[in-house]
Structures are given as structure tokens and as C-alpha cells.
């Protein structure tokens, strides 16, 4: 926040304040301080909200709002860990399936839990879910 203030980047500062407020709200609601995983979950939720908003504004023909949400999304995404490449994700899915002994779609929950634990914030879990489902089918 300090660097955004010093640089006079009002848009970035606004997004950071919203993120900080979201984190503080979750901490107050849960009555405990968030660890790195909890904070990461809040940031991922903010990314998802902005993607949903972009989709809705696009359907509504509001390009001005799409551009604003896209700018916010870029700021929020800069605070996520680097994304897994397709090859890394494929390897991770293979490892977790092997470790859990999954042999069918009924084991998808175990596989997703293992992946979520290792790839939190580094992969789109909806896309991962589709990949796991196709592998287990």
C-alpha cells in the first residue's frame, strides 16, 4: 500500500484497500488471524468475483465496467503465486491420483483435496476439476 501511495497510483491503492478490508472482515468473522493459506483464499475469492463481474458486464454490454474490473483483476492477480504450467499441473494430477489410489470418478473428492492442498492459488480449481474428471472417467 505504501508504494502505491508514494507512486500516486490511486487505482492500485483502491484495490489494495478493498483486499485488506476483505481480509480484515474474514479475520473478524472467524475471530482469528489468517495464515498464508487463509489470506490466499481471500485473494482467490476476489479474483473469482472480478472474473464473474467481467462476465456479467460483458453480457450487459458495459465495456467501461469491464475495463475497470479487468484493471482490478490484474492488480489482485499480481498478489497470487505464479501459476502452474500445464505440464506441472499434469504431473501434479498424476502424482495425486497415484498417491490416493483413485481408480474412478467416485474418488474425485480425495484427488481434488490433495491437489487443492498443493496447488492453492497456483491453479484454477475449476479447470483442474475438469481435468481430474476426464482422467478418472
PDB file of C-alpha atoms in Angstrom:
ATOM      1  CA  UNK A   1       0.000   0.000   0.000  1.00  0.00           C
ATOM      2  CA  UNK A   2       2.818   2.371   0.851  1.00  0.00           C
ATOM      3  CA  UNK A   3       4.441   2.033  -2.555  1.00  0.00           C
ATOM      4  CA  UNK A   4       1.087   2.642  -4.259  1.00  0.00           C
ATOM      5  CA  UNK A   5       0.579   5.744  -2.108  1.00  0.00           C
ATOM      6  CA  UNK A   6       4.066   7.061  -2.840  1.00  0.00           C
ATOM      7  CA  UNK A   7       3.650   6.399  -6.562  1.00  0.00           C
ATOM      8  CA  UNK A   8       0.273   8.133  -6.586  1.00  0.00           C
ATOM      9  CA  UNK A   9      -1.365   5.058  -8.114  1.00  0.00           C
ATOM     10  CA  UNK A  10      -4.927   5.654  -6.930  1.00  0.00           C
ATOM     11  CA  UNK A  11      -6.442   2.690  -8.762  1.00  0.00           C
ATOM     12  CA  UNK A  12      -3.974   0.198  -7.277  1.00  0.00           C
ATOM     13  CA  UNK A  13      -4.403   1.763  -3.844  1.00  0.00           C
ATOM     14  CA  UNK A  14      -8.187   1.399  -4.077  1.00  0.00           C
ATOM     15  CA  UNK A  15      -7.922  -2.301  -4.939  1.00  0.00           C
ATOM     16  CA  UNK A  16      -5.400  -2.941  -2.172  1.00  0.00           C
ATOM     17  CA  UNK A  17      -7.642  -1.247   0.366  1.00  0.00           C
ATOM     18  CA  UNK A  18     -10.558  -3.425  -0.741  1.00  0.00           C
ATOM     19  CA  UNK A  19      -8.418  -6.563  -0.411  1.00  0.00           C
ATOM     20  CA  UNK A  20      -7.206  -5.526   3.030  1.00  0.00           C
ATOM     21  CA  UNK A  21     -10.798  -4.847   4.110  1.00  0.00           C
ATOM     22  CA  UNK A  22     -11.839  -8.306   2.864  1.00  0.00           C
ATOM     23  CA  UNK A  23      -9.006  -9.925   4.809  1.00  0.00           C
ATOM     24  CA  UNK A  24      -9.855  -7.996   7.973  1.00  0.00           C
ATOM     25  CA  UNK A  25     -13.547  -8.844   7.621  1.00  0.00           C
ATOM     26  CA  UNK A  26     -12.760 -12.557   7.418  1.00  0.00           C
ATOM     27  CA  UNK A  27     -10.457 -12.263  10.434  1.00  0.00           C
ATOM     28  CA  UNK A  28     -13.150 -10.523  12.471  1.00  0.00           C
ATOM     29  CA  UNK A  29     -15.817 -13.021  11.389  1.00  0.00           C
ATOM     30  CA  UNK A  30     -13.643 -16.024  12.241  1.00  0.00           C
ATOM     31  CA  UNK A  31     -12.138 -14.342  15.334  1.00  0.00           C
ATOM     32  CA  UNK A  32      -8.637 -15.424  14.442  1.00  0.00           C
ATOM     33  CA  UNK A  33      -5.753 -14.065  12.423  1.00  0.00           C
ATOM     34  CA  UNK A  34      -5.486 -15.530   8.929  1.00  0.00           C
ATOM     35  CA  UNK A  35      -2.407 -17.512   7.994  1.00  0.00           C
ATOM     36  CA  UNK A  36      -0.940 -17.532   4.499  1.00  0.00           C
ATOM     37  CA  UNK A  37      -3.465 -20.122   3.250  1.00  0.00           C
ATOM     38  CA  UNK A  38      -6.397 -18.111   4.597  1.00  0.00           C
ATOM     39  CA  UNK A  39      -5.136 -14.900   3.050  1.00  0.00           C
ATOM     40  CA  UNK A  40      -4.572 -16.699  -0.227  1.00  0.00           C
ATOM     41  CA  UNK A  41      -8.165 -17.958  -0.138  1.00  0.00           C
ATOM     42  CA  UNK A  42      -9.433 -14.376   0.268  1.00  0.00           C
ATOM     43  CA  UNK A  43      -7.326 -13.209  -2.691  1.00  0.00           C
ATOM     44  CA  UNK A  44      -8.556 -16.133  -4.822  1.00  0.00           C
ATOM     45  CA  UNK A  45     -12.142 -15.248  -3.930  1.00  0.00           C
ATOM     46  CA  UNK A  46     -11.507 -11.645  -5.026  1.00  0.00           C
ATOM     47  CA  UNK A  47     -10.157 -12.923  -8.367  1.00  0.00           C
ATOM     48  CA  UNK A  48     -13.231 -15.099  -8.854  1.00  0.00           C
ATOM     49  CA  UNK A  49     -15.561 -12.205  -8.025  1.00  0.00           C
ATOM     50  CA  UNK A  50     -13.883  -9.979 -10.574  1.00  0.00           C
ATOM     51  CA  UNK A  51     -13.996 -12.662 -13.269  1.00  0.00           C
ATOM     52  CA  UNK A  52     -17.707 -13.152 -12.608  1.00  0.00           C
ATOM     53  CA  UNK A  53     -18.276  -9.390 -12.740  1.00  0.00           C
ATOM     54  CA  UNK A  54     -16.391  -9.142 -16.046  1.00  0.00           C
ATOM     55  CA  UNK A  55     -18.561 -11.906 -17.480  1.00  0.00           C
ATOM     56  CA  UNK A  56     -21.771 -10.207 -16.345  1.00  0.00           C
ATOM     57  CA  UNK A  57     -20.722  -6.757 -17.543  1.00  0.00           C
ATOM     58  CA  UNK A  58     -19.728  -8.217 -20.912  1.00  0.00           C
ATOM     59  CA  UNK A  59     -23.173  -9.790 -21.270  1.00  0.00           C
ATOM     60  CA  UNK A  60     -24.710  -6.454 -20.334  1.00  0.00           C
ATOM     61  CA  UNK A  61     -22.674  -4.566 -22.907  1.00  0.00           C
ATOM     62  CA  UNK A  62     -20.933  -2.349 -20.335  1.00  0.00           C
ATOM     63  CA  UNK A  63     -17.401  -2.144 -21.714  1.00  0.00           C
ATOM     64  CA  UNK A  64     -16.476   0.703 -19.348  1.00  0.00           C
ATOM     65  CA  UNK A  65     -17.175  -1.509 -16.333  1.00  0.00           C
ATOM     66  CA  UNK A  66     -15.441  -4.477 -17.977  1.00  0.00           C
ATOM     67  CA  UNK A  67     -12.287  -2.366 -18.377  1.00  0.00           C
ATOM     68  CA  UNK A  68     -12.429  -1.232 -14.736  1.00  0.00           C
ATOM     69  CA  UNK A  69     -12.893  -4.795 -13.446  1.00  0.00           C
ATOM     70  CA  UNK A  70     -10.109  -6.054 -15.739  1.00  0.00           C
ATOM     71  CA  UNK A  71      -7.717  -3.473 -14.283  1.00  0.00           C
ATOM     72  CA  UNK A  72      -8.682  -4.532 -10.744  1.00  0.00           C
ATOM     73  CA  UNK A  73      -8.263  -8.193 -11.683  1.00  0.00           C
ATOM     74  CA  UNK A  74      -4.707  -7.572 -12.880  1.00  0.00           C
ATOM     75  CA  UNK A  75      -3.809  -5.890  -9.580  1.00  0.00           C
ATOM     76  CA  UNK A  76      -5.325  -8.690  -7.492  1.00  0.00           C
ATOM     77  CA  UNK A  77      -3.684 -11.411  -9.589  1.00  0.00           C
ATOM     78  CA  UNK A  78      -0.278  -9.826  -9.035  1.00  0.00           C
ATOM     79  CA  UNK A  79      -0.561 -10.947  -5.401  1.00  0.00           C
ATOM     80  CA  UNK A  80      -1.130 -14.604  -6.244  1.00  0.00           C
ATOM     81  CA  UNK A  81       1.763 -17.063  -6.528  1.00  0.00           C
ATOM     82  CA  UNK A  82       3.000 -17.908 -10.017  1.00  0.00           C
ATOM     83  CA  UNK A  83       0.625 -20.189 -11.880  1.00  0.00           C
ATOM     84  CA  UNK A  84       1.462 -23.820 -12.572  1.00  0.00           C
ATOM     85  CA  UNK A  85       2.254 -24.626 -16.176  1.00  0.00           C
ATOM     86  CA  UNK A  86       0.166 -27.227 -17.989  1.00  0.00           C
ATOM     87  CA  UNK A  87       2.980 -29.775 -17.671  1.00  0.00           C
ATOM     88  CA  UNK A  88       3.414 -29.124 -13.932  1.00  0.00           C
ATOM     89  CA  UNK A  89      -0.328 -29.403 -13.398  1.00  0.00           C
ATOM     90  CA  UNK A  90      -0.466 -32.643 -15.361  1.00  0.00           C
ATOM     91  CA  UNK A  91       2.371 -34.079 -13.266  1.00  0.00           C
ATOM     92  CA  UNK A  92       0.681 -32.987 -10.035  1.00  0.00           C
ATOM     93  CA  UNK A  93      -2.623 -34.619 -11.036  1.00  0.00           C
ATOM     94  CA  UNK A  94      -0.819 -37.850 -11.924  1.00  0.00           C
ATOM     95  CA  UNK A  95       1.037 -37.878  -8.579  1.00  0.00           C
ATOM     96  CA  UNK A  96      -2.077 -37.249  -6.512  1.00  0.00           C
ATOM     97  CA  UNK A  97      -4.078 -39.912  -8.376  1.00  0.00           C
ATOM     98  CA  UNK A  98      -1.261 -42.392  -7.777  1.00  0.00           C
ATOM     99  CA  UNK A  99      -0.889 -41.442  -4.087  1.00  0.00           C
ATOM    100  CA  UNK A 100      -4.612 -41.653  -3.329  1.00  0.00           C
ATOM    101  CA  UNK A 101      -5.096 -44.827  -5.324  1.00  0.00           C
ATOM    102  CA  UNK A 102      -8.031 -43.276  -7.161  1.00  0.00           C
ATOM    103  CA  UNK A 103      -9.487 -45.527  -9.815  1.00  0.00           C
ATOM    104  CA  UNK A 104     -12.811 -43.939 -10.650  1.00  0.00           C
ATOM    105  CA  UNK A 105     -14.945 -40.825 -10.549  1.00  0.00           C
ATOM    106  CA  UNK A 106     -16.102 -41.666  -7.006  1.00  0.00           C
ATOM    107  CA  UNK A 107     -12.563 -40.883  -5.780  1.00  0.00           C
ATOM    108  CA  UNK A 108     -12.593 -37.378  -7.262  1.00  0.00           C
ATOM    109  CA  UNK A 109     -13.051 -35.731  -3.847  1.00  0.00           C
ATOM    110  CA  UNK A 110      -9.869 -37.304  -2.471  1.00  0.00           C
ATOM    111  CA  UNK A 111      -7.901 -36.296  -5.538  1.00  0.00           C
ATOM    112  CA  UNK A 112      -9.201 -32.714  -5.521  1.00  0.00           C
ATOM    113  CA  UNK A 113      -8.397 -32.346  -1.812  1.00  0.00           C
ATOM    114  CA  UNK A 114      -4.814 -33.412  -2.457  1.00  0.00           C
ATOM    115  CA  UNK A 115      -4.445 -31.065  -5.395  1.00  0.00           C
ATOM    116  CA  UNK A 116      -6.060 -28.161  -3.553  1.00  0.00           C
ATOM    117  CA  UNK A 117      -3.558 -28.645  -0.743  1.00  0.00           C
ATOM    118  CA  UNK A 118      -0.550 -28.478  -3.072  1.00  0.00           C
ATOM    119  CA  UNK A 119      -1.713 -26.036  -5.739  1.00  0.00           C
ATOM    120  CA  UNK A 120      -3.623 -23.463  -3.692  1.00  0.00           C
ATOM    121  CA  UNK A 121      -3.543 -20.166  -5.536  1.00  0.00           C
ATOM    122  CA  UNK A 122      -1.404 -21.540  -8.342  1.00  0.00           C
ATOM    123  CA  UNK A 123      -4.131 -23.145 -10.474  1.00  0.00           C
ATOM    124  CA  UNK A 124      -7.737 -22.514 -11.444  1.00  0.00           C
ATOM    125  CA  UNK A 125      -9.512 -25.223  -9.476  1.00  0.00           C
ATOM    126  CA  UNK A 126     -12.482 -25.306 -11.881  1.00  0.00           C
ATOM    127  CA  UNK A 127     -10.135 -26.175 -14.746  1.00  0.00           C
ATOM    128  CA  UNK A 128      -8.296 -28.678 -12.537  1.00  0.00           C
ATOM    129  CA  UNK A 129     -11.612 -30.297 -11.635  1.00  0.00           C
ATOM    130  CA  UNK A 130     -12.437 -30.786 -15.313  1.00  0.00           C
ATOM    131  CA  UNK A 131      -9.006 -32.324 -15.958  1.00  0.00           C
ATOM    132  CA  UNK A 132      -9.312 -34.697 -12.978  1.00  0.00           C
ATOM    133  CA  UNK A 133     -12.806 -35.684 -14.015  1.00  0.00           C
ATOM    134  CA  UNK A 134     -11.645 -36.568 -17.533  1.00  0.00           C
ATOM    135  CA  UNK A 135      -8.718 -38.564 -16.126  1.00  0.00           C
ATOM    136  CA  UNK A 136     -10.874 -40.559 -13.709  1.00  0.00           C
ATOM    137  CA  UNK A 137     -13.720 -41.215 -16.161  1.00  0.00           C
TER     138      UNK A 137
END
